Amino acid sequence: MTTKKETFASLLKEFEYRYPTRTIFDDFLTLTLCAFSYNPLTGLSHDEELYMQTMEKYKDDTLRHHFPKLLICLTAEMEERIGSEIGTDVLGEFYEQHLYRKGAGQYFTPWHLCSLMAKASVNTIDINATHMPMRILDPCCGSGRMLLASAKENGPEHEYYGIDIDHTCVKMTAINLFLNGMFHSEVMCGDALDPDDFRESYKVSFLPFGVFRVAEKENSWLYMLHKNSFIKNSDSERAPVAYGTPICHTTQLRLF
């Protein structure tokens, strides 16, 4: 007798009769980010308190053991799709199919279009001439799919930045960037049209290794870069600087 293979989607489905799918999905993202924020001095997460608060509602439920299984399935499914024509955005695909808000104008760009845009948006001559990493920004990043496509095209050694007003999307992007080895990255929750809007961000790093939550805007490199990409016009209102100059020569972020 063959056993049905567990998948990321099938494990999440087992929760649906006890908890809203959106709650389970978002809690999984939070727990995963807490797990990725390891503090070697304490042997715990930098966000241990948040981890325990999130797990509180599941402490007497045997389904709590599904959370590590979900991460195993997620990484396995992403690994199987490395180099494929459909990309590795397992999280974004689940969100699209089950959770995204149609009425809120929330649309995720299909992978093949992301791939096309990644190829069209970079001048390889400029990259090779400067020998410096690019800074690439998606100001409405969703699950980070365009950034993933850019890393596939240009390599993970560049700096990748994402901004989104939806906190769940920000968490998806942070996990995607980390699991795809994009260790010079940051993802910020905020309105990209408002240079002063900062709610929190996640820094993806190799040394120290992990994903680290940034609660104060003064500690966010992305917030500073984004704020500096705005100028004041004659009416003392803020307006965004036009993106397009090679980022390696300035502090300006490249729009992707």
Short mmCIF file of C-alpha atoms in Angstrom, two decimals:
data_model
loop_
_atom_site.label_atom_id
_atom_site.label_comp_id
_atom_site.label_asym_id
_atom_site.label_seq_id
_atom_site.Cartn_x
_atom_site.Cartn_y
_atom_site.Cartn_z
CA MET A 1 0.00 0.00 0.00
CA THR A 2 1.47 3.35 -1.05
CA THR A 3 1.46 6.29 1.33
CA LYS A 4 0.34 9.63 0.00
CA LYS A 5 3.28 12.04 -0.14
CA GLU A 6 3.02 14.97 2.22
CA THR A 7 3.36 18.37 0.60
CA PHE A 8 3.49 21.91 1.92
CA ALA A 9 -0.09 22.51 0.75
CA SER A 10 -1.47 19.20 2.06
CA LEU A 11 -0.01 19.77 5.54
CA LEU A 12 -1.51 23.25 5.72
CA LYS A 13 -4.85 21.83 4.64
CA GLU A 14 -4.92 19.61 7.75
CA PHE A 15 -5.24 22.74 9.91
CA GLU A 16 -8.24 24.20 8.07
CA TYR A 17 -10.98 22.66 10.22
CA ARG A 18 -9.54 24.16 13.39
CA TYR A 19 -7.95 27.45 12.33
CA PRO A 20 -8.33 29.95 9.49
CA THR A 21 -5.87 29.19 6.68
CA ARG A 22 -4.59 32.76 6.68
CA THR A 23 -3.78 32.53 10.40
CA ILE A 24 -1.93 29.23 10.02
CA PHE A 25 0.04 30.45 7.01
CA ASP A 26 1.04 33.71 8.68
CA ASP A 27 1.95 31.95 11.93
CA PHE A 28 4.12 29.52 9.99
CA LEU A 29 5.98 32.44 8.41
CA THR A 30 6.48 34.07 11.82
CA LEU A 31 7.73 30.86 13.44
CA THR A 32 10.09 30.19 10.54
CA LEU A 33 11.59 33.67 10.71
CA CYS A 34 12.04 33.31 14.46
CA ALA A 35 13.82 29.99 13.88
CA PHE A 36 16.10 31.65 11.31
CA SER A 37 17.04 34.34 13.84
CA TYR A 38 19.36 32.20 15.97
CA ASN A 39 21.31 33.81 18.81
CA PRO A 40 24.49 31.77 19.47
CA LEU A 41 25.01 33.49 22.83
CA THR A 42 21.73 32.18 24.26
CA GLY A 43 21.08 29.17 22.04
CA LEU A 44 17.61 30.63 21.42
CA SER A 45 16.04 32.87 18.82
CA HIS A 46 16.57 36.62 18.93
CA ASP A 47 12.76 36.65 18.76
CA GLU A 48 12.15 33.88 21.31
CA GLU A 49 9.36 35.84 22.98
CA LEU A 50 7.52 36.28 19.68
CA TYR A 51 8.04 32.58 18.92
CA MET A 52 6.47 31.53 22.24
CA GLN A 53 3.58 33.99 21.84
CA THR A 54 2.81 32.62 18.38
CA MET A 55 2.97 28.99 19.56
CA GLU A 56 0.74 29.63 22.56
CA LYS A 57 -2.51 28.93 20.71
CA TYR A 58 -1.20 25.54 19.52
CA LYS A 59 0.42 24.31 22.75
CA ASP A 60 -2.27 21.68 23.42
CA ASP A 61 -2.82 20.76 19.77
CA THR A 62 -0.96 17.84 18.20
CA LEU A 63 -0.97 19.77 14.92
CA ARG A 64 1.82 21.93 16.37
CA HIS A 65 4.20 19.18 15.24
CA HIS A 66 3.28 20.02 11.64
CA PHE A 67 5.18 23.32 11.70
CA PRO A 68 8.67 21.78 11.38
CA LYS A 69 7.26 19.38 8.77
CA LEU A 70 5.96 22.37 6.81
CA LEU A 71 9.46 23.85 6.68
CA ILE A 72 10.92 20.51 5.57
CA CYS A 73 8.34 20.21 2.78
CA LEU A 74 8.85 23.83 1.73
CA THR A 75 12.63 23.52 1.40
CA ALA A 76 12.34 20.14 -0.37
CA GLU A 77 9.84 21.49 -2.91
CA MET A 78 11.95 24.59 -3.52
CA GLU A 79 15.06 22.46 -4.03
CA GLU A 80 13.28 20.24 -6.55
CA ARG A 81 12.42 23.31 -8.61
CA ILE A 82 15.88 24.92 -8.71
CA GLY A 83 16.71 25.67 -12.33
CA SER A 84 13.17 24.92 -13.49
CA GLU A 85 11.00 27.15 -15.68
CA ILE A 86 8.46 27.67 -12.90
CA GLY A 87 10.79 29.13 -10.27
CA THR A 88 11.03 28.34 -6.57
CA ASP A 89 8.26 30.55 -5.19
CA VAL A 90 6.26 27.84 -3.41
CA LEU A 91 5.06 30.28 -0.75
CA GLY A 92 3.81 32.83 -3.27
CA GLU A 93 1.96 30.20 -5.26
CA PHE A 94 0.12 28.94 -2.18
CA TYR A 95 -0.74 32.51 -1.21
CA GLU A 96 -2.09 33.23 -4.70
CA GLN A 97 -4.26 30.13 -4.75
CA HIS A 98 -5.71 30.43 -1.26
CA LEU A 99 -5.18 33.82 0.35
CA TYR A 100 -4.55 36.79 -1.91
CA ARG A 101 -7.01 39.68 -1.79
CA LYS A 102 -8.60 40.31 -5.18
CA GLY A 103 -10.45 43.41 -4.02
CA ALA A 104 -7.25 44.96 -2.70
CA GLY A 105 -5.65 45.00 -6.15
CA GLN A 106 -3.17 42.34 -5.13
CA TYR A 107 -1.66 40.57 -8.14
CA PHE A 108 1.53 38.52 -8.37
CA THR A 109 3.51 38.67 -11.62
CA PRO A 110 3.85 35.21 -13.26
CA TRP A 111 7.32 33.69 -13.10
CA HIS A 112 7.97 33.77 -16.86
CA LEU A 113 7.29 37.53 -16.93
CA CYS A 114 9.55 38.06 -13.93
CA SER A 115 12.26 36.17 -15.78
CA LEU A 116 11.77 38.28 -18.89
CA MET A 117 11.94 41.51 -16.88
CA ALA A 118 15.11 40.34 -15.11
CA LYS A 119 16.80 39.76 -18.47
CA ALA A 120 15.63 43.10 -19.87
CA SER A 121 16.38 45.33 -16.89
CA VAL A 122 20.12 44.81 -16.46
CA ASN A 123 22.95 46.15 -18.58
CA THR A 124 25.63 43.47 -18.27
CA ILE A 125 28.25 45.81 -19.72
CA ASP A 126 27.72 48.23 -16.82
CA ILE A 127 27.99 45.39 -14.30
CA ASN A 128 31.19 44.01 -15.77
CA ALA A 129 32.73 47.44 -16.12
CA THR A 130 32.24 48.51 -12.51
CA HIS A 131 32.95 45.18 -10.78
CA MET A 132 30.61 46.34 -8.05
CA PRO A 133 27.37 44.75 -6.83
CA MET A 134 24.08 46.17 -8.01
CA ARG A 135 21.35 47.28 -5.64
CA ILE A 136 18.01 46.06 -6.95
CA LEU A 137 14.70 47.15 -5.46
CA ASP A 138 11.17 45.85 -5.96
CA PRO A 139 8.96 48.51 -4.28
CA CYS A 140 5.89 46.25 -4.31
CA CYS A 141 7.58 42.91 -3.86
CA GLY A 142 4.73 40.51 -3.03
CA SER A 143 6.45 37.20 -2.31
CA GLY A 144 9.75 38.40 -3.77
CA ARG A 145 9.32 36.65 -7.11
CA MET A 146 10.91 39.38 -9.21
CA LEU A 147 13.90 39.49 -6.89
CA LEU A 148 14.27 35.71 -7.15
CA ALA A 149 14.18 35.95 -10.94
CA SER A 150 16.79 38.70 -10.87
CA ALA A 151 19.08 36.61 -8.67
CA LYS A 152 18.70 33.67 -11.04
CA GLU A 153 19.69 35.89 -13.96
CA ASN A 154 22.42 37.99 -12.32
CA GLY A 155 23.58 35.91 -9.35
CA PRO A 156 22.86 36.11 -5.61
CA GLU A 157 25.93 38.22 -4.79
CA HIS A 158 24.14 41.51 -5.51
CA GLU A 159 22.07 43.49 -3.00
CA TYR A 160 18.35 42.76 -3.19
CA TYR A 161 15.72 44.92 -1.51
CA GLY A 162 11.95 44.59 -1.29
CA ILE A 163 9.18 46.78 0.09
CA ASP A 164 5.54 45.84 0.55
CA ILE A 165 2.63 47.24 2.52
CA ASP A 166 1.39 43.71 3.36
CA HIS A 167 3.27 42.21 6.32
CA THR A 168 2.56 38.64 5.21
CA CYS A 169 4.15 39.39 1.82
CA VAL A 170 7.19 40.90 3.52
CA LYS A 171 7.66 37.72 5.57
CA MET A 172 7.28 35.51 2.49
CA THR A 173 9.92 37.54 0.67
CA ALA A 174 12.37 37.40 3.59
CA ILE A 175 12.09 33.59 3.76
CA ASN A 176 12.39 33.24 -0.01
CA LEU A 177 15.52 35.39 -0.16
CA PHE A 178 17.14 33.49 2.70
CA LEU A 179 16.38 30.01 1.35
CA ASN A 180 17.65 31.06 -2.09
CA GLY A 181 20.99 32.22 -0.69
CA MET A 182 20.47 35.96 -1.28
CA PHE A 183 22.41 37.05 1.78
CA HIS A 184 22.83 40.75 0.95
CA SER A 185 19.16 41.60 1.28
CA GLU A 186 16.55 43.43 3.30
CA VAL A 187 12.76 43.50 3.10
CA MET A 188 10.75 46.35 4.61
CA CYS A 189 7.09 46.60 5.54
CA GLY A 190 5.80 50.01 4.55
CA ASP A 191 4.30 52.14 1.80
CA ALA A 192 6.95 52.59 -0.91
CA LEU A 193 5.31 55.89 -1.94
CA ASP A 194 5.87 57.33 1.54
CA PRO A 195 9.56 57.69 2.43
CA ASP A 196 8.72 58.04 6.12
CA ASP A 197 6.60 54.90 6.41
CA PHE A 198 8.50 52.19 8.28
CA ARG A 199 6.78 49.42 10.23
CA GLU A 200 9.57 46.86 10.48
CA SER A 201 12.01 45.05 8.24
CA TYR A 202 13.97 41.81 7.93
CA LYS A 203 17.69 41.74 7.24
CA VAL A 204 18.98 38.63 5.42
CA SER A 205 22.62 37.98 6.25
CA PHE A 206 25.38 35.40 5.92
CA LEU A 207 27.51 36.75 8.77
CA PRO A 208 25.81 36.60 11.17
CA PHE A 209 23.85 33.82 9.49
CA GLY A 210 20.10 34.20 9.46
CA VAL A 211 17.17 36.56 9.07
CA PHE A 212 16.97 39.30 11.67
CA ARG A 213 13.99 41.49 12.42
CA VAL A 214 14.67 45.23 12.52
CA ALA A 215 12.17 47.07 14.71
CA GLU A 216 13.65 50.59 14.58
CA LYS A 217 13.91 52.51 11.31
CA GLU A 218 17.23 54.03 12.39
CA ASN A 219 18.71 50.51 12.22
CA SER A 220 17.36 49.76 8.74
CA TRP A 221 19.78 50.25 5.83
CA LEU A 222 16.90 49.89 3.36
CA TYR A 223 14.86 52.60 5.08
CA MET A 224 17.78 55.02 4.80
CA LEU A 225 18.42 54.16 1.13
CA HIS A 226 14.76 54.46 0.25
CA LYS A 227 14.28 57.74 2.11
CA ASN A 228 17.34 59.23 0.39
CA SER A 229 15.92 58.29 -3.03
CA PHE A 230 13.23 60.96 -2.57
CA ILE A 231 13.78 64.67 -3.18
CA LYS A 232 11.80 67.75 -2.29
CA ASN A 233 10.16 69.65 -5.10
CA SER A 234 9.52 73.38 -5.19
CA ASP A 235 6.31 72.99 -3.19
CA SER A 236 8.20 71.25 -0.37
CA GLU A 237 6.46 67.99 -1.16
CA ARG A 238 8.39 64.78 -1.49
CA ALA A 239 8.70 63.21 -4.92
CA PRO A 240 10.57 60.06 -5.90
CA VAL A 241 13.78 60.38 -7.83
CA ALA A 242 13.53 58.73 -11.26
CA TYR A 243 15.11 55.31 -11.12
CA GLY A 244 17.36 54.06 -13.87
CA THR A 245 20.94 55.17 -13.25
CA PRO A 246 23.34 52.34 -12.52
CA ILE A 247 23.17 51.91 -8.78
CA CYS A 248 26.80 51.03 -8.38
CA HIS A 249 27.72 54.69 -8.97
CA THR A 250 25.28 56.24 -6.49
CA THR A 251 23.32 55.60 -3.32
CA GLN A 252 20.11 55.40 -5.34
CA LEU A 253 18.19 52.16 -5.55
CA ARG A 254 17.52 50.57 -8.92
CA LEU A 255 13.84 50.01 -9.62
CA PHE A 256 13.12 46.48 -10.74
#
